PDB file of C-alpha atoms in Angstrom:
ATOM      1  CA  GLU A1394    -197.442 -91.401  34.850  1.00  0.00           C
ATOM      2  CA  ASP A1395    -199.277 -93.015  37.748  1.00  0.00           C
ATOM      3  CA  GLN A1396    -196.844 -94.815  40.027  1.00  0.00           C
ATOM      4  CA  VAL A1397    -196.675 -96.600  43.381  1.00  0.00           C
ATOM      5  CA  THR A1398    -193.392 -97.149  45.223  1.00  0.00           C
ATOM      6  CA  GLN A1399    -193.077 -99.220  48.375  1.00  0.00           C
ATOM      7  CA  SER A1400    -190.214 -99.300  50.851  1.00  0.00           C
ATOM      8  CA  PRO A1401    -188.388-101.122  52.172  1.00  0.00           C
ATOM      9  CA  GLU A1402    -188.421-104.091  49.801  1.00  0.00           C
ATOM     10  CA  ALA A1403    -187.886-106.429  52.742  1.00  0.00           C
ATOM     11  CA  LEU A1404    -188.096-105.989  56.488  1.00  0.00           C
ATOM     12  CA  ARG A1405    -187.029-108.370  59.224  1.00  0.00           C
ATOM     13  CA  LEU A1406    -188.391-107.798  62.703  1.00  0.00           C
ATOM     14  CA  GLN A1407    -188.218-109.580  66.003  1.00  0.00           C
ATOM     15  CA  GLU A1408    -191.540-110.504  67.539  1.00  0.00           C
ATOM     16  CA  GLY A1409    -192.822-107.459  69.375  1.00  0.00           C
ATOM     17  CA  GLU A1410    -190.621-104.998  67.478  1.00  0.00           C
ATOM     18  CA  SER A1411    -192.907-102.333  65.994  1.00  0.00           C
ATOM     19  CA  SER A1412    -192.186-100.705  62.642  1.00  0.00           C
ATOM     20  CA  SER A1413    -193.754 -99.020  59.609  1.00  0.00           C
ATOM     21  CA  LEU A1414    -193.987 -99.753  55.910  1.00  0.00           C
ATOM     22  CA  ASN A1415    -194.128 -96.935  53.382  1.00  0.00           C
ATOM     23  CA  CYS A1416    -196.141 -96.498  50.191  1.00  0.00           C
ATOM     24  CA  SER A1417    -195.481 -93.410  48.076  1.00  0.00           C
ATOM     25  CA  TYR A1418    -197.823 -92.687  45.205  1.00  0.00           C
ATOM     26  CA  THR A1419    -197.979 -90.412  42.201  1.00  0.00           C
ATOM     27  CA  VAL A1420    -201.396 -90.188  40.627  1.00  0.00           C
ATOM     28  CA  SER A1421    -203.253 -87.305  39.025  1.00  0.00           C
ATOM     29  CA  GLY A1422    -206.326 -87.721  41.183  1.00  0.00           C
ATOM     30  CA  LEU A1423    -206.431 -90.063  44.151  1.00  0.00           C
ATOM     31  CA  ARG A1424    -209.553 -92.223  44.211  1.00  0.00           C
ATOM     32  CA  GLY A1425    -208.545 -94.352  47.139  1.00  0.00           C
ATOM     33  CA  LEU A1426    -205.499 -96.233  48.377  1.00  0.00           C
ATOM     34  CA  PHE A1427    -205.669 -99.944  49.097  1.00  0.00           C
ATOM     35  CA  TRP A1428    -203.525-102.144  51.309  1.00  0.00           C
ATOM     36  CA  TYR A1429    -203.363-105.881  50.732  1.00  0.00           C
ATOM     37  CA  ARG A1430    -201.577-108.752  52.409  1.00  0.00           C
ATOM     38  CA  GLN A1431    -200.266-111.638  50.311  1.00  0.00           C
ATOM     39  CA  ASP A1432    -199.090-114.972  51.639  1.00  0.00           C
ATOM     40  CA  PRO A1433    -196.920-117.290  49.496  1.00  0.00           C
ATOM     41  CA  GLY A1434    -198.936-119.142  46.867  1.00  0.00           C
ATOM     42  CA  LYS A1435    -202.077-117.139  47.537  1.00  0.00           C
ATOM     43  CA  GLY A1436    -203.818-114.131  46.092  1.00  0.00           C
ATOM     44  CA  PRO A1437    -203.754-110.702  47.734  1.00  0.00           C
ATOM     45  CA  GLU A1438    -206.069-110.372  50.732  1.00  0.00           C
ATOM     46  CA  PHE A1439    -207.771-107.020  51.246  1.00  0.00           C
ATOM     47  CA  LEU A1440    -206.848-105.108  54.400  1.00  0.00           C
ATOM     48  CA  PHE A1441    -207.791-101.415  54.159  1.00  0.00           C
ATOM     49  CA  THR A1442    -209.052 -98.641  51.908  1.00  0.00           C
ATOM     50  CA  LEU A1443    -208.161 -95.005  52.614  1.00  0.00           C
ATOM     51  CA  TYR A1444    -209.728 -92.139  50.703  1.00  0.00           C
ATOM     52  CA  SER A1445    -208.527 -88.836  52.093  1.00  0.00           C
ATOM     53  CA  ALA A1446    -205.452 -87.326  53.750  1.00  0.00           C
ATOM     54  CA  GLY A1447    -205.582 -87.711  57.507  1.00  0.00           C
ATOM     55  CA  GLU A1448    -207.693 -90.841  57.396  1.00  0.00           C
ATOM     56  CA  GLU A1449    -206.635 -93.776  59.566  1.00  0.00           C
ATOM     57  CA  LYS A1450    -207.870 -97.354  59.784  1.00  0.00           C
ATOM     58  CA  GLU A1451    -206.958-100.125  62.204  1.00  0.00           C
ATOM     59  CA  LYS A1452    -207.202-103.877  62.257  1.00  0.00           C
ATOM     60  CA  GLU A1453    -205.641-105.849  65.085  1.00  0.00           C
ATOM     61  CA  ARG A1454    -201.920-104.942  65.110  1.00  0.00           C
ATOM     62  CA  LEU A1455    -202.106-102.976  61.846  1.00  0.00           C
ATOM     63  CA  LYS A1456    -202.866 -99.306  61.361  1.00  0.00           C
ATOM     64  CA  ALA A1457    -202.898 -97.577  57.981  1.00  0.00           C
ATOM     65  CA  THR A1458    -202.549 -93.825  57.571  1.00  0.00           C
ATOM     66  CA  LEU A1459    -202.708 -91.549  54.536  1.00  0.00           C
ATOM     67  CA  THR A1460    -201.146 -88.207  53.568  1.00  0.00           C
ATOM     68  CA  LYS A1461    -201.291 -86.374  50.254  1.00  0.00           C
ATOM     69  CA  LYS A1462    -198.211 -88.157  48.979  1.00  0.00           C
ATOM     70  CA  GLU A1463    -197.854 -91.399  50.906  1.00  0.00           C
ATOM     71  CA  SER A1464    -199.383 -93.993  53.141  1.00  0.00           C
ATOM     72  CA  PHE A1465    -197.907 -95.846  56.077  1.00  0.00           C
ATOM     73  CA  LEU A1466    -198.772 -99.264  57.409  1.00  0.00           C
ATOM     74  CA  HIS A1467    -197.801 -99.348  61.065  1.00  0.00           C
ATOM     75  CA  ILE A1468    -197.317-102.736  62.680  1.00  0.00           C
ATOM     76  CA  THR A1469    -197.445-102.732  66.457  1.00  0.00           C
ATOM     77  CA  ALA A1470    -195.900-105.614  68.404  1.00  0.00           C
ATOM     78  CA  PRO A1471    -195.892-107.949  65.403  1.00  0.00           C
ATOM     79  CA  LYS A1472    -196.194-111.695  65.696  1.00  0.00           C
ATOM     80  CA  PRO A1473    -194.732-114.381  63.403  1.00  0.00           C
ATOM     81  CA  GLU A1474    -198.139-114.831  61.776  1.00  0.00           C
ATOM     82  CA  ASP A1475    -197.890-111.262  60.468  1.00  0.00           C
ATOM     83  CA  SER A1476    -195.123-112.422  58.137  1.00  0.00           C
ATOM     84  CA  ALA A1477    -196.293-111.818  54.560  1.00  0.00           C
ATOM     85  CA  THR A1478    -195.835-109.470  51.634  1.00  0.00           C
ATOM     86  CA  TYR A1479    -197.784-106.248  52.046  1.00  0.00           C
ATOM     87  CA  LEU A1480    -198.979-104.561  48.874  1.00  0.00           C
ATOM     88  CA  CYS A1481    -200.191-101.065  48.267  1.00  0.00           C
ATOM     89  CA  ALA A1482    -202.350-100.058  45.264  1.00  0.00           C
ATOM     90  CA  VAL A1483    -204.151 -97.033  43.849  1.00  0.00           C
ATOM     91  CA  PRO A1484    -206.706 -96.805  41.035  1.00  0.00           C
ATOM     92  CA  SER A1485    -205.257 -95.584  37.762  1.00  0.00           C
ATOM     93  CA  TYR A1486    -206.465 -92.058  37.059  1.00  0.00           C
ATOM     94  CA  GLY A1487    -206.976 -92.648  33.344  1.00  0.00           C
ATOM     95  CA  GLY A1488    -208.573 -96.049  33.639  1.00  0.00           C
ATOM     96  CA  SER A1489    -211.608 -97.469  35.365  1.00  0.00           C
ATOM     97  CA  GLN A1490    -211.625 -97.236  39.138  1.00  0.00           C
ATOM     98  CA  GLY A1491    -211.058-100.960  39.200  1.00  0.00           C
ATOM     99  CA  ASN A1492    -207.775-100.585  37.319  1.00  0.00           C
ATOM    100  CA  LEU A1493    -205.363-100.836  40.250  1.00  0.00           C
ATOM    101  CA  ILE A1494    -201.700 -99.891  40.087  1.00  0.00           C
ATOM    102  CA  PHE A1495    -199.711-101.988  42.546  1.00  0.00           C
ATOM    103  CA  GLY A1496    -196.377-101.409  44.183  1.00  0.00           C
ATOM    104  CA  LYS A1497    -193.845-104.226  44.302  1.00  0.00           C
ATOM    105  CA  GLY A1498    -194.615-104.864  47.940  1.00  0.00           C
ATOM    106  CA  THR A1499    -192.722-105.121  51.207  1.00  0.00           C
ATOM    107  CA  LYS A1500    -191.837-108.616  52.348  1.00  0.00           C
ATOM    108  CA  LEU A1501    -192.144-108.722  56.127  1.00  0.00           C
ATOM    109  CA  SER A1502    -190.556-111.473  58.208  1.00  0.00           C
ATOM    110  CA  VAL A1503    -191.236-111.603  61.934  1.00  0.00           C
ATOM    111  CA  LYS A1504    -188.974-113.903  63.941  1.00  0.00           C
ATOM    112  CA  PRO A1505    -190.072-115.385  67.271  1.00  0.00           C
TER     113      PRO A1505
ATOM    114  CA  GLU B  28    -219.553-117.648  51.112  1.00  0.00           C
ATOM    115  CA  ALA B  29    -217.186-119.094  48.524  1.00  0.00           C
ATOM    116  CA  GLY B  30    -214.337-116.869  47.419  1.00  0.00           C
ATOM    117  CA  VAL B  31    -212.968-116.266  43.972  1.00  0.00           C
ATOM    118  CA  THR B  32    -211.830-119.512  42.395  1.00  0.00           C
ATOM    119  CA  GLN B  33    -209.418-120.016  39.531  1.00  0.00           C
ATOM    120  CA  PHE B  34    -208.626-123.022  37.390  1.00  0.00           C
ATOM    121  CA  PRO B  35    -206.145-124.486  36.807  1.00  0.00           C
ATOM    122  CA  SER B  36    -203.824-123.637  39.672  1.00  0.00           C
ATOM    123  CA  HIS B  37    -200.801-124.355  37.518  1.00  0.00           C
ATOM    124  CA  SER B  38    -200.310-124.824  33.787  1.00  0.00           C
ATOM    125  CA  VAL B  39    -197.153-125.700  31.880  1.00  0.00           C
ATOM    126  CA  ILE B  40    -197.332-125.369  28.097  1.00  0.00           C
ATOM    127  CA  GLU B  41    -194.934-125.060  25.209  1.00  0.00           C
ATOM    128  CA  LYS B  42    -194.402-121.929  23.214  1.00  0.00           C
ATOM    129  CA  GLY B  43    -196.999-121.686  20.482  1.00  0.00           C
ATOM    130  CA  GLN B  44    -199.667-123.654  22.317  1.00  0.00           C
ATOM    131  CA  THR B  45    -202.969-122.321  23.570  1.00  0.00           C
ATOM    132  CA  VAL B  46    -204.051-122.063  27.192  1.00  0.00           C
ATOM    133  CA  THR B  47    -207.371-121.046  28.700  1.00  0.00           C
ATOM    134  CA  LEU B  48    -207.620-119.843  32.269  1.00  0.00           C
ATOM    135  CA  ARG B  49    -210.919-119.733  34.094  1.00  0.00           C
ATOM    136  CA  CYS B  50    -212.159-117.519  36.903  1.00  0.00           C
ATOM    137  CA  ASP B  51    -215.333-117.851  38.955  1.00  0.00           C
ATOM    138  CA  PRO B  52    -216.042-114.651  40.884  1.00  0.00           C
ATOM    139  CA  ILE B  53    -217.872-114.346  44.168  1.00  0.00           C
ATOM    140  CA  SER B  54    -221.578-114.858  43.555  1.00  0.00           C
ATOM    141  CA  GLY B  55    -223.355-111.566  42.919  1.00  0.00           C
ATOM    142  CA  HIS B  56    -220.213-109.608  42.061  1.00  0.00           C
ATOM    143  CA  ASP B  57    -220.751-107.735  38.809  1.00  0.00           C
ATOM    144  CA  ASN B  58    -217.137-106.574  38.560  1.00  0.00           C
ATOM    145  CA  LEU B  59    -214.429-109.000  37.488  1.00  0.00           C
ATOM    146  CA  TYR B  60    -210.771-108.183  36.926  1.00  0.00           C
ATOM    147  CA  TRP B  61    -207.732-109.933  35.533  1.00  0.00           C
ATOM    148  CA  TYR B  62    -204.216-109.126  36.682  1.00  0.00           C
ATOM    149  CA  ARG B  63    -200.818-110.644  35.990  1.00  0.00           C
ATOM    150  CA  ARG B  64    -197.587-110.804  37.949  1.00  0.00           C
ATOM    151  CA  VAL B  65    -194.444-111.512  36.006  1.00  0.00           C
ATOM    152  CA  MET B  66    -191.519-112.755  38.114  1.00  0.00           C
ATOM    153  CA  GLY B  67    -189.746-109.936  39.906  1.00  0.00           C
ATOM    154  CA  LYS B  68    -192.284-107.315  38.908  1.00  0.00           C
ATOM    155  CA  GLU B  69    -195.406-105.845  40.390  1.00  0.00           C
ATOM    156  CA  ILE B  70    -198.943-107.076  39.811  1.00  0.00           C
ATOM    157  CA  LYS B  71    -200.289-105.454  36.649  1.00  0.00           C
ATOM    158  CA  PHE B  72    -203.867-104.839  35.585  1.00  0.00           C
ATOM    159  CA  LEU B  73    -205.107-106.531  32.431  1.00  0.00           C
ATOM    160  CA  LEU B  74    -208.826-105.787  32.183  1.00  0.00           C
ATOM    161  CA  HIS B  75    -212.079-105.094  33.980  1.00  0.00           C
ATOM    162  CA  PHE B  76    -215.516-106.523  33.223  1.00  0.00           C
ATOM    163  CA  VAL B  77    -218.773-105.096  34.462  1.00  0.00           C
ATOM    164  CA  LYS B  78    -221.154-108.009  34.003  1.00  0.00           C
ATOM    165  CA  GLU B  79    -220.408-109.181  30.460  1.00  0.00           C
ATOM    166  CA  SER B  80    -219.067-105.851  29.168  1.00  0.00           C
ATOM    167  CA  LYS B  81    -215.417-104.846  29.044  1.00  0.00           C
ATOM    168  CA  GLN B  82    -215.139-101.646  31.086  1.00  0.00           C
ATOM    169  CA  ASP B  83    -211.384-101.233  30.695  1.00  0.00           C
ATOM    170  CA  GLU B  84    -209.033-103.435  28.704  1.00  0.00           C
ATOM    171  CA  SER B  85    -206.127-101.014  28.621  1.00  0.00           C
ATOM    172  CA  GLY B  86    -203.763-103.498  30.254  1.00  0.00           C
ATOM    173  CA  MET B  87    -204.134-106.323  27.745  1.00  0.00           C
ATOM    174  CA  PRO B  88    -200.639-106.759  26.304  1.00  0.00           C
ATOM    175  CA  ASN B  89    -201.571-107.723  22.727  1.00  0.00           C
ATOM    176  CA  ASN B  90    -204.100-109.525  20.561  1.00  0.00           C
ATOM    177  CA  ARG B  91    -202.840-112.944  21.630  1.00  0.00           C
ATOM    178  CA  PHE B  92    -204.900-112.451  24.780  1.00  0.00           C
ATOM    179  CA  LEU B  93    -208.666-112.838  24.641  1.00  0.00           C
ATOM    180  CA  ALA B  94    -210.918-112.429  27.663  1.00  0.00           C
ATOM    181  CA  GLU B  95    -214.581-113.312  27.731  1.00  0.00           C
ATOM    182  CA  ARG B  96    -217.339-113.243  30.281  1.00  0.00           C
ATOM    183  CA  THR B  97    -220.397-114.684  28.672  1.00  0.00           C
ATOM    184  CA  GLY B  98    -223.543-114.306  30.737  1.00  0.00           C
ATOM    185  CA  GLY B  99    -221.773-112.107  33.229  1.00  0.00           C
ATOM    186  CA  THR B 100    -220.741-114.980  35.486  1.00  0.00           C
ATOM    187  CA  TYR B 101    -217.417-116.766  35.066  1.00  0.00           C
ATOM    188  CA  SER B 102    -214.667-115.465  32.843  1.00  0.00           C
ATOM    189  CA  THR B 103    -212.013-117.054  30.685  1.00  0.00           C
ATOM    190  CA  LEU B 104    -208.674-115.689  29.574  1.00  0.00           C
ATOM    191  CA  LYS B 105    -207.208-117.358  26.521  1.00  0.00           C
ATOM    192  CA  VAL B 106    -203.622-116.961  25.396  1.00  0.00           C
ATOM    193  CA  GLN B 107    -203.057-118.009  21.795  1.00  0.00           C
ATOM    194  CA  PRO B 108    -200.318-118.623  20.788  1.00  0.00           C
ATOM    195  CA  ALA B 109    -198.396-118.491  24.050  1.00  0.00           C
ATOM    196  CA  GLU B 110    -194.952-116.891  24.157  1.00  0.00           C
ATOM    197  CA  LEU B 111    -192.192-117.257  26.756  1.00  0.00           C
ATOM    198  CA  GLU B 112    -192.844-113.775  28.147  1.00  0.00           C
ATOM    199  CA  ASP B 113    -196.423-114.769  29.010  1.00  0.00           C
ATOM    200  CA  SER B 114    -195.142-116.808  31.958  1.00  0.00           C
ATOM    201  CA  GLY B 115    -196.311-115.516  35.294  1.00  0.00           C
ATOM    202  CA  VAL B 116    -199.128-115.705  37.801  1.00  0.00           C
ATOM    203  CA  TYR B 117    -202.546-114.642  36.563  1.00  0.00           C
ATOM    204  CA  PHE B 118    -204.901-113.377  39.232  1.00  0.00           C
ATOM    205  CA  CYS B 119    -208.598-112.829  38.990  1.00  0.00           C
ATOM    206  CA  ALA B 120    -210.508-110.564  41.358  1.00  0.00           C
ATOM    207  CA  SER B 121    -214.092-109.508  41.818  1.00  0.00           C
ATOM    208  CA  SER B 122    -215.941-106.735  43.571  1.00  0.00           C
ATOM    209  CA  GLN B 123    -219.512-105.782  44.217  1.00  0.00           C
ATOM    210  CA  ASP B 124    -219.301-102.028  43.866  1.00  0.00           C
ATOM    211  CA  ARG B 125    -220.482-100.737  40.498  1.00  0.00           C
ATOM    212  CA  GLN B 126    -217.604 -98.324  40.118  1.00  0.00           C
ATOM    213  CA  GLY B 127    -215.064-100.922  41.056  1.00  0.00           C
ATOM    214  CA  ALA B 128    -213.513 -98.578  43.565  1.00  0.00           C
ATOM    215  CA  ARG B 129    -214.185-100.685  46.630  1.00  0.00           C
ATOM    216  CA  GLU B 130    -212.257-103.671  47.822  1.00  0.00           C
ATOM    217  CA  GLN B 131    -211.449-106.315  45.275  1.00  0.00           C
ATOM    218  CA  TYR B 132    -211.312-109.944  46.376  1.00  0.00           C
ATOM    219  CA  PHE B 133    -208.610-111.960  44.725  1.00  0.00           C
ATOM    220  CA  GLY B 134    -208.424-115.589  43.757  1.00  0.00           C
ATOM    221  CA  PRO B 135    -205.372-117.760  44.436  1.00  0.00           C
ATOM    222  CA  GLY B 136    -204.017-117.280  40.931  1.00  0.00           C
ATOM    223  CA  THR B 137    -202.995-119.514  38.046  1.00  0.00           C
ATOM    224  CA  ARG B 138    -199.277-119.989  37.596  1.00  0.00           C
ATOM    225  CA  LEU B 139    -198.546-120.201  33.864  1.00  0.00           C
ATOM    226  CA  THR B 140    -195.204-121.488  32.679  1.00  0.00           C
ATOM    227  CA  VAL B 141    -194.413-121.306  28.967  1.00  0.00           C
ATOM    228  CA  THR B 142    -191.381-123.367  27.935  1.00  0.00           C
TER     229      THR B 142
END
């Protein structure tokens, strides 16, 4: 069964304290891995798509990496405005490529 | 460019009533998706439209849910009759890519509460 597991469930950081979020996936055939950011009361906001092991993408203080079994979202010198829930998703192998399987997310809090 | 919009933002109905949620995708996006997040659980896929056709409806929970996308523009999701377990946040998303594999842009969601 296709599955996405994110850890930790919650992460509290001080401003400037770098860390990483993990997304482990089990899917028969990977057709991309998506990272989203979600703020309270809003819909998920697209961040990155990764397609193959070894691929990396960066955006401001965020860098996403991909291996054959997991993806990491590295946050360098975070700021309070980076506080949000970060979601990871992969397309279901048996469904359409738009059928995304989401993890439960990691809730990040960055304190000034 | 306007994003994905959803209406209403919040709906409170009684068990047994009918509710219709509406989604307007980004203009020009052929792909439209519905997802649902039940409290404490992950976001779950409901269905995928390509224009007016249902590409994948494997996530629809039962026949109380009916999704339509007449004309390939906006979509509606009707729940009839609503049950308590239907409470949650319903998200709509759209994408331009034909295969639906590229980034999906989400709306703000409709919070449905069934009492």
